[in-house]
């Protein structure tokens, strides 16, 4: 009887192992499909024009070349574009956090009945289609002479993202029990000190989530940058658009460009993956 | 996606205020005791409201900058777009003052074949993309459910498309679709008998090509959101569902999916709202064509307003989009609110 039970358990165990191996294999195939486009692009960055436009796009045996990377430095100014992207994304993130974190805290700690409603309004602001606000915003920026500056881009990106930061911080601080803060208050901490030294450190996961999501949206934004920048202030996505449609430029150079534009951000996103999902889902455009 | 709140929403009003008053009173009393030797204890009756006022002022100070900023840079343009939509306002004729035309822009948009096609295209795109993403995303989430080291690595790698700059992704797919050197285009062309010029200039394949970009980029996000939902299920559901053998599908549909329904719902609503706003891939890949086969509302509003500078008409289009999205976000916020209450009572 014991032998029989052992046999059954053994069979069940083997079935479980087989099933989980099948599962892992299927998972790898799906993952490969999702990563294949990116890998292809990275590959083309090291291919010569002849290799890229050859008859067989599946040829994996090619002699790598760095000519595409040197080529984009001759044709474009990747350094300037990168600098602009870093400036705009950092500025947007800082402004959105500076405004959003205190507001989220205040709404979470307020006992007013209207506080949750205000938080929901901020959440709603995040869902507004950018194009609805873009035309009048463009007109205002044109009137005060800010079109073509990084500041205009930072202002509108921060405005559309601040709602998301407020909402995330509101939910984060609601989950922090107020007792800790009350205790600090009794120890003689000022209200500002309670916020800055107690609440902000306790809410750091929410802050990191919002910072990562806002930075990513601002970095990846194309619509605002397309409209509000000049060649001097263009960000990476707008600059990359210039690689399309010109005979002098091949997909190889686009691939080389794309590596500068996306790989660093993708690596950061993977490294901080546990903060990514909730952030992007709540705040996505 | 689950938002925990320490308190029940319904108890936010009066009871909370009482508990706060009691903490304030203890604070006052402690202070009073320690300061007794130098000055008389302040009467708690006058100090408690003052402290409460101070606290309210402090919180107001924290929230005001964000509110003012959002009002100036976000709400004002939206309201302004709303009013612009009732005017005939063409930026190319800046000398001509905007003329009030009532609902003309809206009737023109809704009776224009291009406008109608943009609505149909937007809905087609959103429904198809989100449906495919949901089915695929759910399958991936179920495959990733078991919490192993292998799955953790795979989960992180699935973030690559999500973090990828959408415009770069669009340019990448545009090249993949080439029937001369793009792997995807070559395969499809071979399957179709080799007479396709390009996938993006063909009216039959253009829309699926745009949808595929969206599916590639956002399916992983739905998968990871639903995975978060699966991980938060009660233990007995997880145990029952992880048992192997016959009846896996029945258990999946009877136990797991109903428990997961709120996460599925939220993922679908958010993704649908985003899909309505698709822009980058259309701008970079098809430019709304061939013909107007991939012209969506967002793209149409952009071209009308910011390329043809027909600001009044473009505002009307973006307002139609806004109304659709507001309806969706109202459903979302309402159900989020209910969901929060459900979790709080547990």
mmCIF file of C-alpha atoms in Angstrom, chain A residues 2-281:
data_model
loop_
_atom_site.group_PDB
_atom_site.id
_atom_site.type_symbol
_atom_site.label_atom_id
_atom_site.label_comp_id
_atom_site.label_asym_id
_atom_site.label_seq_id
_atom_site.Cartn_x
_atom_site.Cartn_y
_atom_site.Cartn_z
ATOM 1 C CA UNK A 2 2.789 2.324 0.934
ATOM 2 C CA UNK A 3 4.591 1.412 -2.273
ATOM 3 C CA UNK A 4 1.439 2.168 -4.238
ATOM 4 C CA UNK A 5 1.048 5.599 -2.612
ATOM 5 C CA UNK A 6 4.698 6.299 -3.280
ATOM 6 C CA UNK A 7 4.215 5.322 -6.908
ATOM 7 C CA UNK A 8 1.198 7.605 -7.267
ATOM 8 C CA UNK A 9 3.032 10.527 -5.629
ATOM 9 C CA UNK A 10 6.019 9.848 -7.815
ATOM 10 C CA UNK A 11 3.841 9.885 -10.912
ATOM 11 C CA UNK A 12 2.159 13.088 -9.814
ATOM 12 C CA UNK A 13 5.568 14.592 -9.130
ATOM 13 C CA UNK A 14 6.820 13.610 -12.564
ATOM 14 C CA UNK A 15 3.708 15.051 -14.130
ATOM 15 C CA UNK A 16 4.231 18.297 -12.228
ATOM 16 C CA UNK A 17 7.845 18.500 -13.378
ATOM 17 C CA UNK A 18 6.845 17.781 -16.973
ATOM 18 C CA UNK A 19 4.143 20.406 -16.820
ATOM 19 C CA UNK A 20 6.408 23.064 -15.355
ATOM 20 C CA UNK A 21 9.082 22.318 -17.980
ATOM 21 C CA UNK A 22 6.459 22.668 -20.707
ATOM 22 C CA UNK A 23 5.351 25.893 -19.075
ATOM 23 C CA UNK A 24 8.903 27.234 -18.983
ATOM 24 C CA UNK A 25 9.488 26.316 -22.613
ATOM 25 C CA UNK A 26 6.274 28.029 -23.739
ATOM 26 C CA UNK A 27 7.196 31.065 -21.687
ATOM 27 C CA UNK A 28 10.615 31.287 -23.308
ATOM 28 C CA UNK A 29 9.081 31.123 -26.773
ATOM 29 C CA UNK A 30 6.621 33.925 -25.984
ATOM 30 C CA UNK A 31 9.388 36.023 -24.426
ATOM 31 C CA UNK A 32 11.585 35.458 -27.472
ATOM 32 C CA UNK A 33 8.772 36.704 -29.730
ATOM 33 C CA UNK A 34 8.448 39.875 -27.677
ATOM 34 C CA UNK A 35 12.191 40.500 -27.573
ATOM 35 C CA UNK A 36 12.897 39.560 -31.192
ATOM 36 C CA UNK A 37 12.091 42.992 -32.694
ATOM 37 C CA UNK A 38 14.442 44.699 -30.236
ATOM 38 C CA UNK A 39 17.216 42.180 -30.864
ATOM 39 C CA UNK A 40 16.789 42.607 -34.620
ATOM 40 C CA UNK A 41 17.115 46.360 -34.248
ATOM 41 C CA UNK A 42 20.218 45.997 -32.103
ATOM 42 C CA UNK A 43 21.665 43.656 -34.700
ATOM 43 C CA UNK A 44 21.050 46.018 -37.600
ATOM 44 C CA UNK A 45 22.942 48.724 -35.753
ATOM 45 C CA UNK A 46 26.094 46.677 -36.336
ATOM 46 C CA UNK A 47 25.336 45.764 -39.947
ATOM 47 C CA UNK A 48 26.547 47.498 -43.054
ATOM 48 C CA UNK A 49 24.035 48.916 -45.487
ATOM 49 C CA UNK A 50 24.695 45.997 -47.838
ATOM 50 C CA UNK A 51 23.989 43.443 -45.130
ATOM 51 C CA UNK A 52 20.768 45.180 -44.065
ATOM 52 C CA UNK A 53 19.232 45.448 -47.510
ATOM 53 C CA UNK A 54 20.403 41.998 -48.566
ATOM 54 C CA UNK A 55 17.951 39.486 -49.970
ATOM 55 C CA UNK A 56 17.944 37.416 -46.803
ATOM 56 C CA UNK A 57 16.851 39.354 -43.724
ATOM 57 C CA UNK A 58 17.381 36.299 -41.524
ATOM 58 C CA UNK A 59 21.112 36.075 -42.131
ATOM 59 C CA UNK A 60 22.743 35.964 -38.714
ATOM 60 C CA UNK A 61 26.312 35.691 -39.984
ATOM 61 C CA UNK A 62 27.490 39.182 -40.743
ATOM 62 C CA UNK A 63 30.644 41.103 -39.985
ATOM 63 C CA UNK A 64 29.860 43.627 -37.268
ATOM 64 C CA UNK A 65 30.696 47.242 -38.000
ATOM 65 C CA UNK A 66 30.598 50.428 -35.976
ATOM 66 C CA UNK A 67 30.062 52.642 -39.015
ATOM 67 C CA UNK A 68 26.439 53.342 -38.066
ATOM 68 C CA UNK A 69 27.478 54.729 -34.704
ATOM 69 C CA UNK A 70 30.107 56.984 -36.226
ATOM 70 C CA UNK A 71 27.621 57.878 -38.960
ATOM 71 C CA UNK A 72 25.001 59.309 -36.635
ATOM 72 C CA UNK A 73 27.596 61.487 -34.951
ATOM 73 C CA UNK A 74 28.408 62.979 -38.338
ATOM 74 C CA UNK A 75 24.806 63.448 -39.482
ATOM 75 C CA UNK A 76 23.051 64.407 -36.265
ATOM 76 C CA UNK A 77 23.921 65.712 -32.872
ATOM 77 C CA UNK A 78 23.069 62.787 -30.619
ATOM 78 C CA UNK A 79 24.811 64.483 -27.710
ATOM 79 C CA UNK A 80 22.568 67.519 -27.882
ATOM 80 C CA UNK A 81 19.433 65.406 -28.290
ATOM 81 C CA UNK A 82 20.455 63.214 -25.364
ATOM 82 C CA UNK A 83 21.168 66.293 -23.256
ATOM 83 C CA UNK A 84 17.768 67.785 -24.078
ATOM 84 C CA UNK A 85 15.999 64.518 -23.271
ATOM 85 C CA UNK A 86 17.789 64.216 -19.942
ATOM 86 C CA UNK A 87 17.050 67.846 -19.102
ATOM 87 C CA UNK A 88 13.346 67.625 -19.973
ATOM 88 C CA UNK A 89 12.746 64.261 -18.304
ATOM 89 C CA UNK A 90 14.626 65.239 -15.138
ATOM 90 C CA UNK A 91 12.943 68.642 -14.965
ATOM 91 C CA UNK A 92 9.504 67.119 -15.466
ATOM 92 C CA UNK A 93 10.108 64.464 -12.812
ATOM 93 C CA UNK A 94 11.412 66.966 -10.244
ATOM 94 C CA UNK A 95 8.601 69.454 -10.841
ATOM 95 C CA UNK A 96 5.891 66.782 -10.755
ATOM 96 C CA UNK A 97 7.299 65.290 -7.516
ATOM 97 C CA UNK A 98 7.848 68.672 -5.884
ATOM 98 C CA UNK A 99 4.208 69.573 -6.452
ATOM 99 C CA UNK A 100 2.646 66.134 -6.232
ATOM 100 C CA UNK A 101 4.208 64.545 -3.138
ATOM 101 C CA UNK A 102 3.169 67.275 -0.642
ATOM 102 C CA UNK A 103 -0.283 67.466 -2.236
ATOM 103 C CA UNK A 104 -0.778 63.707 -2.018
ATOM 104 C CA UNK A 105 0.286 63.804 1.625
ATOM 105 C CA UNK A 106 -2.039 66.679 2.458
ATOM 106 C CA UNK A 107 -5.017 64.955 0.807
ATOM 107 C CA UNK A 108 -4.263 61.692 2.604
ATOM 108 C CA UNK A 109 -4.046 63.404 6.008
ATOM 109 C CA UNK A 110 -6.969 65.754 5.569
ATOM 110 C CA UNK A 111 -10.158 64.866 7.389
ATOM 111 C CA UNK A 112 -12.277 66.932 5.056
ATOM 112 C CA UNK A 113 -14.926 65.034 3.172
ATOM 113 C CA UNK A 114 -13.820 66.741 -0.035
ATOM 114 C CA UNK A 115 -10.234 65.416 0.159
ATOM 115 C CA UNK A 116 -10.859 62.031 -1.565
ATOM 116 C CA UNK A 117 -12.888 63.831 -4.228
ATOM 117 C CA UNK A 118 -9.968 66.156 -4.936
ATOM 118 C CA UNK A 119 -7.664 63.146 -5.199
ATOM 119 C CA UNK A 120 -10.036 61.560 -7.722
ATOM 120 C CA UNK A 121 -10.050 64.787 -9.754
ATOM 121 C CA UNK A 122 -6.249 64.584 -9.919
ATOM 122 C CA UNK A 123 -6.517 60.950 -11.049
ATOM 123 C CA UNK A 124 -8.947 62.063 -13.710
ATOM 124 C CA UNK A 125 -6.571 64.781 -14.962
ATOM 125 C CA UNK A 126 -4.142 62.026 -15.812
ATOM 126 C CA UNK A 127 -6.616 60.503 -18.245
ATOM 127 C CA UNK A 128 -7.268 63.605 -20.298
ATOM 128 C CA UNK A 129 -6.197 63.036 -23.910
ATOM 129 C CA UNK A 130 -3.084 65.186 -24.336
ATOM 130 C CA UNK A 131 -4.295 66.586 -27.636
ATOM 131 C CA UNK A 132 -7.284 68.211 -25.885
ATOM 132 C CA UNK A 133 -5.003 70.375 -23.782
ATOM 133 C CA UNK A 134 -2.271 70.696 -26.360
ATOM 134 C CA UNK A 135 -3.784 73.179 -28.824
ATOM 135 C CA UNK A 136 -4.690 75.902 -26.290
ATOM 136 C CA UNK A 137 -1.459 75.235 -24.415
ATOM 137 C CA UNK A 138 0.430 75.754 -27.641
ATOM 138 C CA UNK A 139 -1.400 79.049 -28.208
ATOM 139 C CA UNK A 140 -0.580 80.262 -24.686
ATOM 140 C CA UNK A 141 3.072 79.267 -25.018
ATOM 141 C CA UNK A 142 3.235 81.017 -28.374
ATOM 142 C CA UNK A 143 1.788 84.188 -26.863
ATOM 143 C CA UNK A 144 4.322 84.299 -24.025
ATOM 144 C CA UNK A 145 7.147 83.260 -26.336
ATOM 145 C CA UNK A 146 8.001 79.903 -24.784
ATOM 146 C CA UNK A 147 7.403 77.703 -27.845
ATOM 147 C CA UNK A 148 10.639 75.995 -28.719
ATOM 148 C CA UNK A 149 12.013 76.031 -25.182
ATOM 149 C CA UNK A 150 12.547 73.061 -22.920
ATOM 150 C CA UNK A 151 10.611 74.912 -20.221
ATOM 151 C CA UNK A 152 7.353 74.718 -22.191
ATOM 152 C CA UNK A 153 7.836 70.978 -22.581
ATOM 153 C CA UNK A 154 8.601 70.536 -18.884
ATOM 154 C CA UNK A 155 5.544 72.584 -17.879
ATOM 155 C CA UNK A 156 2.992 70.606 -19.876
ATOM 156 C CA UNK A 157 4.531 67.212 -19.152
ATOM 157 C CA UNK A 158 4.617 68.012 -15.445
ATOM 158 C CA UNK A 159 1.028 69.249 -15.541
ATOM 159 C CA UNK A 160 -0.249 66.059 -17.143
ATOM 160 C CA UNK A 161 1.841 63.931 -14.781
ATOM 161 C CA UNK A 162 1.234 65.729 -11.513
ATOM 162 C CA UNK A 163 -2.233 64.194 -11.247
ATOM 163 C CA UNK A 164 -0.702 60.751 -11.353
ATOM 164 C CA UNK A 165 1.894 61.641 -8.701
ATOM 165 C CA UNK A 166 -0.779 63.113 -6.408
ATOM 166 C CA UNK A 167 -2.932 60.012 -6.789
ATOM 167 C CA UNK A 168 -0.051 57.584 -6.189
ATOM 168 C CA UNK A 169 1.170 59.498 -3.148
ATOM 169 C CA UNK A 170 -2.388 59.824 -1.847
ATOM 170 C CA UNK A 171 -2.813 56.035 -1.880
ATOM 171 C CA UNK A 172 0.714 55.538 -0.498
ATOM 172 C CA UNK A 173 0.248 57.890 2.455
ATOM 173 C CA UNK A 174 -3.230 56.525 3.179
ATOM 174 C CA UNK A 175 -1.557 53.178 3.803
ATOM 175 C CA UNK A 176 0.875 54.737 6.340
ATOM 176 C CA UNK A 177 -0.787 54.814 9.758
ATOM 177 C CA UNK A 178 -0.967 58.377 11.129
ATOM 178 C CA UNK A 179 -0.032 57.140 14.654
ATOM 179 C CA UNK A 180 3.693 57.286 13.849
ATOM 180 C CA UNK A 181 3.374 60.892 12.840
ATOM 181 C CA UNK A 182 1.326 61.739 15.916
ATOM 182 C CA UNK A 183 4.090 60.270 18.081
ATOM 183 C CA UNK A 184 6.716 62.351 16.281
ATOM 184 C CA UNK A 185 4.521 65.405 16.728
ATOM 185 C CA UNK A 186 4.432 64.801 20.464
ATOM 186 C CA UNK A 187 8.219 64.570 20.501
ATOM 187 C CA UNK A 188 8.319 68.179 19.403
ATOM 188 C CA UNK A 189 8.669 67.709 15.668
ATOM 189 C CA UNK A 190 7.102 70.548 13.695
ATOM 190 C CA UNK A 191 4.399 69.770 11.128
ATOM 191 C CA UNK A 192 6.873 70.329 8.354
ATOM 192 C CA UNK A 193 9.411 68.137 10.167
ATOM 193 C CA UNK A 194 6.811 65.362 10.505
ATOM 194 C CA UNK A 195 6.143 65.522 6.781
ATOM 195 C CA UNK A 196 9.767 65.744 5.694
ATOM 196 C CA UNK A 197 11.482 63.445 8.224
ATOM 197 C CA UNK A 198 8.753 60.900 8.974
ATOM 198 C CA UNK A 199 6.205 60.739 6.140
ATOM 199 C CA UNK A 200 8.493 61.159 3.128
ATOM 200 C CA UNK A 201 10.871 58.329 4.143
ATOM 201 C CA UNK A 202 7.880 56.086 4.908
ATOM 202 C CA UNK A 203 6.375 56.813 1.498
ATOM 203 C CA UNK A 204 9.582 56.278 -0.462
ATOM 204 C CA UNK A 205 8.279 53.281 -2.431
ATOM 205 C CA UNK A 206 5.441 55.439 -3.742
ATOM 206 C CA UNK A 207 7.876 58.250 -4.521
ATOM 207 C CA UNK A 208 10.162 55.896 -6.410
ATOM 208 C CA UNK A 209 7.211 54.443 -8.327
ATOM 209 C CA UNK A 210 5.998 57.897 -9.353
ATOM 210 C CA UNK A 211 9.475 59.165 -10.187
ATOM 211 C CA UNK A 212 10.211 56.196 -12.399
ATOM 212 C CA UNK A 213 6.874 56.388 -14.214
ATOM 213 C CA UNK A 214 7.002 60.163 -14.749
ATOM 214 C CA UNK A 215 10.594 59.994 -15.975
ATOM 215 C CA UNK A 216 9.699 57.214 -18.399
ATOM 216 C CA UNK A 217 6.650 59.038 -19.783
ATOM 217 C CA UNK A 218 8.553 62.236 -20.204
ATOM 218 C CA UNK A 219 11.496 60.447 -21.795
ATOM 219 C CA UNK A 220 9.205 58.562 -24.178
ATOM 220 C CA UNK A 221 6.954 61.506 -25.009
ATOM 221 C CA UNK A 222 6.773 62.347 -28.671
ATOM 222 C CA UNK A 223 3.598 64.388 -29.263
ATOM 223 C CA UNK A 224 4.501 67.379 -27.049
ATOM 224 C CA UNK A 225 8.116 67.384 -28.127
ATOM 225 C CA UNK A 226 7.124 67.269 -31.777
ATOM 226 C CA UNK A 227 5.054 70.396 -31.380
ATOM 227 C CA UNK A 228 6.946 72.406 -28.805
ATOM 228 C CA UNK A 229 10.590 71.970 -29.760
ATOM 229 C CA UNK A 230 12.868 73.421 -32.391
ATOM 230 C CA UNK A 231 15.873 71.537 -33.832
ATOM 231 C CA UNK A 232 17.970 73.164 -31.104
ATOM 232 C CA UNK A 233 15.759 71.927 -28.258
ATOM 233 C CA UNK A 234 14.543 68.661 -29.810
ATOM 234 C CA UNK A 235 14.482 65.521 -27.679
ATOM 235 C CA UNK A 236 15.611 62.072 -28.819
ATOM 236 C CA UNK A 237 12.293 60.829 -30.300
ATOM 237 C CA UNK A 238 11.887 63.971 -32.407
ATOM 238 C CA UNK A 239 15.514 63.831 -33.467
ATOM 239 C CA UNK A 240 15.144 60.207 -34.469
ATOM 240 C CA UNK A 241 12.281 61.067 -36.769
ATOM 241 C CA UNK A 242 14.881 62.713 -38.989
ATOM 242 C CA UNK A 243 16.365 59.268 -39.657
ATOM 243 C CA UNK A 244 13.226 58.335 -41.605
ATOM 244 C CA UNK A 245 12.654 58.973 -45.260
ATOM 245 C CA UNK A 246 16.101 60.234 -46.124
ATOM 246 C CA UNK A 247 18.128 58.237 -48.659
ATOM 247 C CA UNK A 248 21.359 58.883 -46.808
ATOM 248 C CA UNK A 249 20.168 57.229 -43.676
ATOM 249 C CA UNK A 250 19.706 53.527 -43.218
ATOM 250 C CA UNK A 251 17.850 51.517 -40.645
ATOM 251 C CA UNK A 252 21.279 50.668 -39.288
ATOM 252 C CA UNK A 253 21.788 54.238 -38.172
ATOM 253 C CA UNK A 254 18.279 54.253 -36.762
ATOM 254 C CA UNK A 255 19.229 51.151 -34.777
ATOM 255 C CA UNK A 256 22.381 52.802 -33.499
ATOM 256 C CA UNK A 257 20.355 55.861 -32.521
ATOM 257 C CA UNK A 258 17.720 53.732 -30.843
ATOM 258 C CA UNK A 259 20.333 52.120 -28.637
ATOM 259 C CA UNK A 260 21.374 55.512 -27.311
ATOM 260 C CA UNK A 261 17.749 56.548 -26.859
ATOM 261 C CA UNK A 262 16.188 53.480 -25.288
ATOM 262 C CA UNK A 263 18.677 51.001 -23.894
ATOM 263 C CA UNK A 264 19.684 53.021 -20.781
ATOM 264 C CA UNK A 265 16.047 53.604 -19.843
ATOM 265 C CA UNK A 266 15.104 49.977 -20.504
ATOM 266 C CA UNK A 267 17.908 48.807 -18.223
ATOM 267 C CA UNK A 268 16.786 51.124 -15.426
ATOM 268 C CA UNK A 269 13.205 49.920 -15.862
ATOM 269 C CA UNK A 270 14.267 46.275 -15.591
ATOM 270 C CA UNK A 271 16.469 46.960 -12.570
ATOM 271 C CA UNK A 272 13.575 48.665 -10.777
ATOM 272 C CA UNK A 273 10.940 46.318 -12.203
ATOM 273 C CA UNK A 274 8.941 45.943 -9.021
ATOM 274 C CA UNK A 275 8.195 49.668 -9.000
ATOM 275 C CA UNK A 276 7.493 49.775 -12.704
ATOM 276 C CA UNK A 277 4.285 47.881 -13.230
ATOM 277 C CA UNK A 278 1.986 49.655 -10.815
ATOM 278 C CA UNK A 279 3.413 52.997 -11.888
ATOM 279 C CA UNK A 280 3.062 52.569 -15.611
ATOM 280 C CA UNK A 281 -0.379 51.008 -15.350
#
